[in-house]
Coordinates of C-alpha atoms and ligand atoms in Angstrom, one line a residue:
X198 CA 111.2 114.1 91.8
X199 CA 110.9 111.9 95.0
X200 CA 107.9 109.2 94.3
X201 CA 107.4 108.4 91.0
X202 CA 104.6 106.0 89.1
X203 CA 105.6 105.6 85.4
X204 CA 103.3 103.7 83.1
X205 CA 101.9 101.7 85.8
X206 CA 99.2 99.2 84.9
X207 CA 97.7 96.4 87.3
X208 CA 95.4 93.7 86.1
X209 CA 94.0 90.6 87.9
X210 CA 93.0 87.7 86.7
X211 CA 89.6 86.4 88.0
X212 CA 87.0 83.9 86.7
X213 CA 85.2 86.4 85.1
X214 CA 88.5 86.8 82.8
X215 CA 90.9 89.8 83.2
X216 CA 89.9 92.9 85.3
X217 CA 91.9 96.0 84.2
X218 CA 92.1 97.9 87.5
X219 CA 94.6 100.5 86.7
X220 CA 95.7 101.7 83.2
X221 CA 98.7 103.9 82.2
X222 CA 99.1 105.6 85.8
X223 CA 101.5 108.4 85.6
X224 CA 102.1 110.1 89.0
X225 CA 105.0 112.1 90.6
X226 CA 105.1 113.7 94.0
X227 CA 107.8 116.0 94.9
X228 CA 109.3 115.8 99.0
X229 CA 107.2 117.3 101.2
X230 CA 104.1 118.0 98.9
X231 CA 100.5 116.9 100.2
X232 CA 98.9 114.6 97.5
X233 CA 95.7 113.4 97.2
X234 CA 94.1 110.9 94.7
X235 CA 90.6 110.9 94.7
X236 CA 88.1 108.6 93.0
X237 CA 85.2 106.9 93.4
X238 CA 84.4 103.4 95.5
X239 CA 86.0 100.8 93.1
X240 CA 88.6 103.2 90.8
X241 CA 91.7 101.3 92.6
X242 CA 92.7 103.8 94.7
X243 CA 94.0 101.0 97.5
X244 CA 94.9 99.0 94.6
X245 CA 97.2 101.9 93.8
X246 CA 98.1 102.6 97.0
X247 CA 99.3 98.6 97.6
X248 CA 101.5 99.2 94.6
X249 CA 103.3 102.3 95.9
X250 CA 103.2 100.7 99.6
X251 CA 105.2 97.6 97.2
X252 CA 102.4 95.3 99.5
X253 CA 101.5 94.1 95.8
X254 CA 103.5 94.7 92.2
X255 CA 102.4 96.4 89.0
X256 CA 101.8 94.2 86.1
X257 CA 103.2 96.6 83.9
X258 CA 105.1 99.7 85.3
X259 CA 107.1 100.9 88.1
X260 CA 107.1 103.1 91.2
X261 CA 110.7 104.4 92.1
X262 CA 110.9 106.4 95.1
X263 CA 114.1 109.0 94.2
X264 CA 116.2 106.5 91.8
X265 CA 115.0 103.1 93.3
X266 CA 112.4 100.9 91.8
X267 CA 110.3 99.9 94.5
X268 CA 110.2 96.0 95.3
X269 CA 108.5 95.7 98.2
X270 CA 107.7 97.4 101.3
X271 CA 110.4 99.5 103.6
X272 CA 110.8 101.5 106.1
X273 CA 111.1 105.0 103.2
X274 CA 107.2 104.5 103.1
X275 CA 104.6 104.4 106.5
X276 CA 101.5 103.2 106.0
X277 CA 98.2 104.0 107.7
X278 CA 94.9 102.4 106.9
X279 CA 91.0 103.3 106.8
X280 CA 90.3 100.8 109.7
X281 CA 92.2 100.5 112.5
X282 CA 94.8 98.2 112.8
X283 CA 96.4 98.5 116.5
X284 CA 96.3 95.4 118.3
X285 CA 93.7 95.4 120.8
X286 CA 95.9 93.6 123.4
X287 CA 99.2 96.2 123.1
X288 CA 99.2 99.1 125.3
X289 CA 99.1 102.7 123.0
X290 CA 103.1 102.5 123.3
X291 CA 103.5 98.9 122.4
X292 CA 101.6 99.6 119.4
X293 CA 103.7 102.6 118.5
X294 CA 107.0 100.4 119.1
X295 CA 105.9 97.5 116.7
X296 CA 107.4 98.5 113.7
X297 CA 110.6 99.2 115.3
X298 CA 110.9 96.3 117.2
X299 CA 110.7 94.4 113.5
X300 CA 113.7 96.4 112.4
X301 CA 115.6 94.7 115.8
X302 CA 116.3 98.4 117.1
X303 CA 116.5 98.2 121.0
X304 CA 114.7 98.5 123.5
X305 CA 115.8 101.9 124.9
X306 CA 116.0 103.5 121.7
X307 CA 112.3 102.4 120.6
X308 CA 111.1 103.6 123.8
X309 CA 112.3 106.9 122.7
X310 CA 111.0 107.3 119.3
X311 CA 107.9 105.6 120.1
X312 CA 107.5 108.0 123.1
X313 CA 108.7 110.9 121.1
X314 CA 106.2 110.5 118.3
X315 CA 103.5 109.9 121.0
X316 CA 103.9 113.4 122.0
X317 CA 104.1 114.4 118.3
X318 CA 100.6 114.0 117.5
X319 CA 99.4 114.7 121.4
X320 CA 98.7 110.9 122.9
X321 CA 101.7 111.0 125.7
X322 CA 98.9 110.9 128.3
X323 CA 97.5 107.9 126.8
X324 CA 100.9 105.7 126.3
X325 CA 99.8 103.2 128.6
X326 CA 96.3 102.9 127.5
X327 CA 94.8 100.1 125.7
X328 CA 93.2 100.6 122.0
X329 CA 89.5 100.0 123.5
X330 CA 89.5 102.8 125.7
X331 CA 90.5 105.5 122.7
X332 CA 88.3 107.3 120.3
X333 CA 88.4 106.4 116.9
X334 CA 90.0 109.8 116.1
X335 CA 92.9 108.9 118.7
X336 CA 93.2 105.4 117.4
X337 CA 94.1 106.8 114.1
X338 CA 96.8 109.0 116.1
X339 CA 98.1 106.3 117.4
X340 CA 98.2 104.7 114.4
X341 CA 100.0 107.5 112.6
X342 CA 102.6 107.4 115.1
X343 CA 103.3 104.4 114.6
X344 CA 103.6 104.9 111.0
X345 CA 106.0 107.9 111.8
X346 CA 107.9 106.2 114.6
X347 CA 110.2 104.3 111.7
X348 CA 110.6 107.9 110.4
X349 CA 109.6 107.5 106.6
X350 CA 110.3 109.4 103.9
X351 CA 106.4 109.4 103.2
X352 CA 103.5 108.4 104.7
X353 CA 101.1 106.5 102.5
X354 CA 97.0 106.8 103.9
X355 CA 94.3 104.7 102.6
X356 CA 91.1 106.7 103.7
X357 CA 92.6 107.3 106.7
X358 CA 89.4 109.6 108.2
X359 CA 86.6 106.9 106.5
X360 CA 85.7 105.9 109.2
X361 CA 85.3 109.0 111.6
X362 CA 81.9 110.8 112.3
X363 CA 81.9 114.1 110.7
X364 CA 83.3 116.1 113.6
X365 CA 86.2 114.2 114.4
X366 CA 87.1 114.2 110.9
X367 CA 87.4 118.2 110.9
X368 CA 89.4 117.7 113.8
X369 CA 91.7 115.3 112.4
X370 CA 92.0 117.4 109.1
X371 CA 93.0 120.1 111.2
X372 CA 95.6 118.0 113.2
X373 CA 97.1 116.4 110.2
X374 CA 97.7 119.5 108.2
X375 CA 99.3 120.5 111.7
X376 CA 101.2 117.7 111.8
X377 CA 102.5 118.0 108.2
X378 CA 103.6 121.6 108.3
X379 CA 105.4 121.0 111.7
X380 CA 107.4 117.4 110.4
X381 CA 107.4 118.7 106.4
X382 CA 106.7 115.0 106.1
X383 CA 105.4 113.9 102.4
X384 CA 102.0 113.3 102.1
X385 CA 100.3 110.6 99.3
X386 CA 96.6 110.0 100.9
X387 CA 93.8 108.4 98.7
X388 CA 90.4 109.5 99.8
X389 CA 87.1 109.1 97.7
X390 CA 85.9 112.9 99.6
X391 CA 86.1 115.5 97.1
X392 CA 86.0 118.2 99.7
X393 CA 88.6 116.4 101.8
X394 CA 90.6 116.6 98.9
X395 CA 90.4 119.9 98.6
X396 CA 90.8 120.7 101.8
X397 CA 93.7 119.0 102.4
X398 CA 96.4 118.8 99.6
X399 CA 98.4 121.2 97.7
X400 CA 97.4 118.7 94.8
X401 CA 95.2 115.8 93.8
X402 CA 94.8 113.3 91.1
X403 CA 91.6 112.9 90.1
X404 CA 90.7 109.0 89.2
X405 CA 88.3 107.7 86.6
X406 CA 87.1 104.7 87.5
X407 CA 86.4 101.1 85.4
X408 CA 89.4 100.9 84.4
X409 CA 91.1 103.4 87.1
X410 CA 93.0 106.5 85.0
X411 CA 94.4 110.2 86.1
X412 CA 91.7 112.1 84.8
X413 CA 93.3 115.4 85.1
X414 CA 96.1 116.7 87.9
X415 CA 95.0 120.1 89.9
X416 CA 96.6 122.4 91.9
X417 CA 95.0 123.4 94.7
X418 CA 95.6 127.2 95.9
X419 CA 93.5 128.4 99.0
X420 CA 94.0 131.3 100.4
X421 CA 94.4 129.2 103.8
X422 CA 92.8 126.0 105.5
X423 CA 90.5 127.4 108.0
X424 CA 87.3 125.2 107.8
X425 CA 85.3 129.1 106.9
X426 CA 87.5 128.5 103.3
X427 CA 84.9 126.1 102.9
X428 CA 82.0 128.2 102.5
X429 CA 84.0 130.1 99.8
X430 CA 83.2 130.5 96.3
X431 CA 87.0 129.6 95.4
X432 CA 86.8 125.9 97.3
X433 CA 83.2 125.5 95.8
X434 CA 84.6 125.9 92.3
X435 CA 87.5 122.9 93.2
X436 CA 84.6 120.8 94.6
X437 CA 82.8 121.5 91.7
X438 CA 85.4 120.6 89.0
X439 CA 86.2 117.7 91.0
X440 CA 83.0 116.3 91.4
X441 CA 81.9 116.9 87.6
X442 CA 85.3 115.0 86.6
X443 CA 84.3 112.0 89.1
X444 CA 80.6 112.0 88.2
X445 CA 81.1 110.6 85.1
X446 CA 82.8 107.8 85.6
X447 CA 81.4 106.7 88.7
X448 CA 78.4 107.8 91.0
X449 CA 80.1 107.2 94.2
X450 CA 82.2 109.9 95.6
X451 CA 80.5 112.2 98.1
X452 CA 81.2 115.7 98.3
X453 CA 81.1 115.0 102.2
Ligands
LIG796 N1 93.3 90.8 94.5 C1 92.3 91.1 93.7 N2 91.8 90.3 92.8 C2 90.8 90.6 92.0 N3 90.2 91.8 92.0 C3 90.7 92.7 92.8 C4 91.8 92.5 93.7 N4 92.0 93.6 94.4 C5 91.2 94.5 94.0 N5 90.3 94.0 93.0 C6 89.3 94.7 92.3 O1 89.9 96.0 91.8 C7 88.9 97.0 91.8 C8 89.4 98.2 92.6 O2 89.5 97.9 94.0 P1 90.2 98.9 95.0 O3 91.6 99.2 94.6 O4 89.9 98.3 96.4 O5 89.3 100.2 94.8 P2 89.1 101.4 95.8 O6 90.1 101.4 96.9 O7 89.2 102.6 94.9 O8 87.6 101.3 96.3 C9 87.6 96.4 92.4 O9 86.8 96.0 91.4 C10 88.1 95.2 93.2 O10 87.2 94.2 93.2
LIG797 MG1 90.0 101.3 98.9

């Protein structure tokens, strides 16, 4: 078992009194698995997510990622957010170098891996552009190679494609589950789009929301990702399950 959440519970304290966000999650994701969680606007998925990323800690609980409780953030987990967060004044390969050049790794040698993982998800063109003159699509490129540039053990996404129009959103499912099968990288994304979900992972947590609980774990066996499989009685009878489990505790998930 590679990441692990045991028993994790998160509460905050506000002046309304104590808001239980998550209760008794139980998680485990084995290495180079493709996980979704997927709940509804509000269910703590990026509360979850901060937890794992050890941005924030559990008030009860723990995350270990293979036999180490997680304390705070490292370079084992990348992280990758809904909105973009490349600095609009770094070139596309200064942004990719950032996180190295906080680890103190050289100059030369960051210029490789950034460049290298540049190429990785298709941008080398593009190194010495700045953030404004990309597509939203290719800023979230960028901002995976980043992530990948400190060559984690998983990469952590908080609706990473949230923010894309429909089309570019196909095209970056099709380049992630590219980019997965060709690095066998570890996948954990949170994503409130049932068909996403199912179009993506090899397994999802479903999340009920108020306070946010694994509803039920599913596997997820298509016959292959092709964006036809969606017109398919088989990925209509996921969606379906998954929707009826989200529906009632929440009314905000979107089945696109
Ligand atoms: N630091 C915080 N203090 C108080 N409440 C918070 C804090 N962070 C998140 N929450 C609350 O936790 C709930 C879940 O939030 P969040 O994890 O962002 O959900 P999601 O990502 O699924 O939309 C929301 O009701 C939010 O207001
Ligand atoms: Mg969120």
């Amino acid at each position: 078992m590679y990441l692990r959440v045991i028993n994790l519970h998160k509460h905050f304290q506000t002046q309304a009194g104590t808001l239980v966000v998550l209760k008794d999650i139980n998680m485990s994701i084995e290495q180079g698995e493709f996980i979704c969680a997927v709940g509804a606007s509000g269910s703590g998925k990026s509360t979850l997510l901060r937890q794992i990323a050890g941005l924030d800690s559990p008030t009860t609980g723990e995350v270990r990622i293979g036999n180490k409780v997680v304390t705070g953030p490292g370079p084992d987990r990348g992280m990758v957010f809904q909105h973009y967060t490349l600095y609009p004044w770094m070139t596309v390969q200064e942004n990719t170098e950032f996180g190295l050049k906080l680890q103190g790794m050289s100059k030369k040698q960051r210029r490789d891996k950034a460049s290298y993982y540049l190429s990785v998800v298709g941008l080398t063109q593009f190194a010495k552009s700045l953030p404004k003159e990309l597509s939203g699509g290719m800023k979230q490129r960028v901002a995976i190679a980043r992530a990948l540039a400190s060559e984690p053990k998983v990469l952590l996404m908080d609706e990473p494609f949230g923010a894309l129009d429909v089309h570019t959103k196909e095209s970056m499912h099709e380049f992630i589950l590219d980019l997965w099968q060709r690095t066998e990288i570890t996948i954990f994304m949170i994503t409130h789009d049932v068909e996403e979900a199912v179009f993506l992972s090899n397994r999802i947590y479903a999340l009920g929301a108020r306070p946010g609980t694994v509803r039920k774990e599913m596997k997820i066996n298509l016959p292959n990702r092709n964006h036809q499989i969606k017109r398919h009685s088989i990925f209509h009878d996921y969606r379906d399950e998954l929707m009826d489990l989200l529906r009632s505790h929440g009314q905000e998930a979107v089945a696109a």
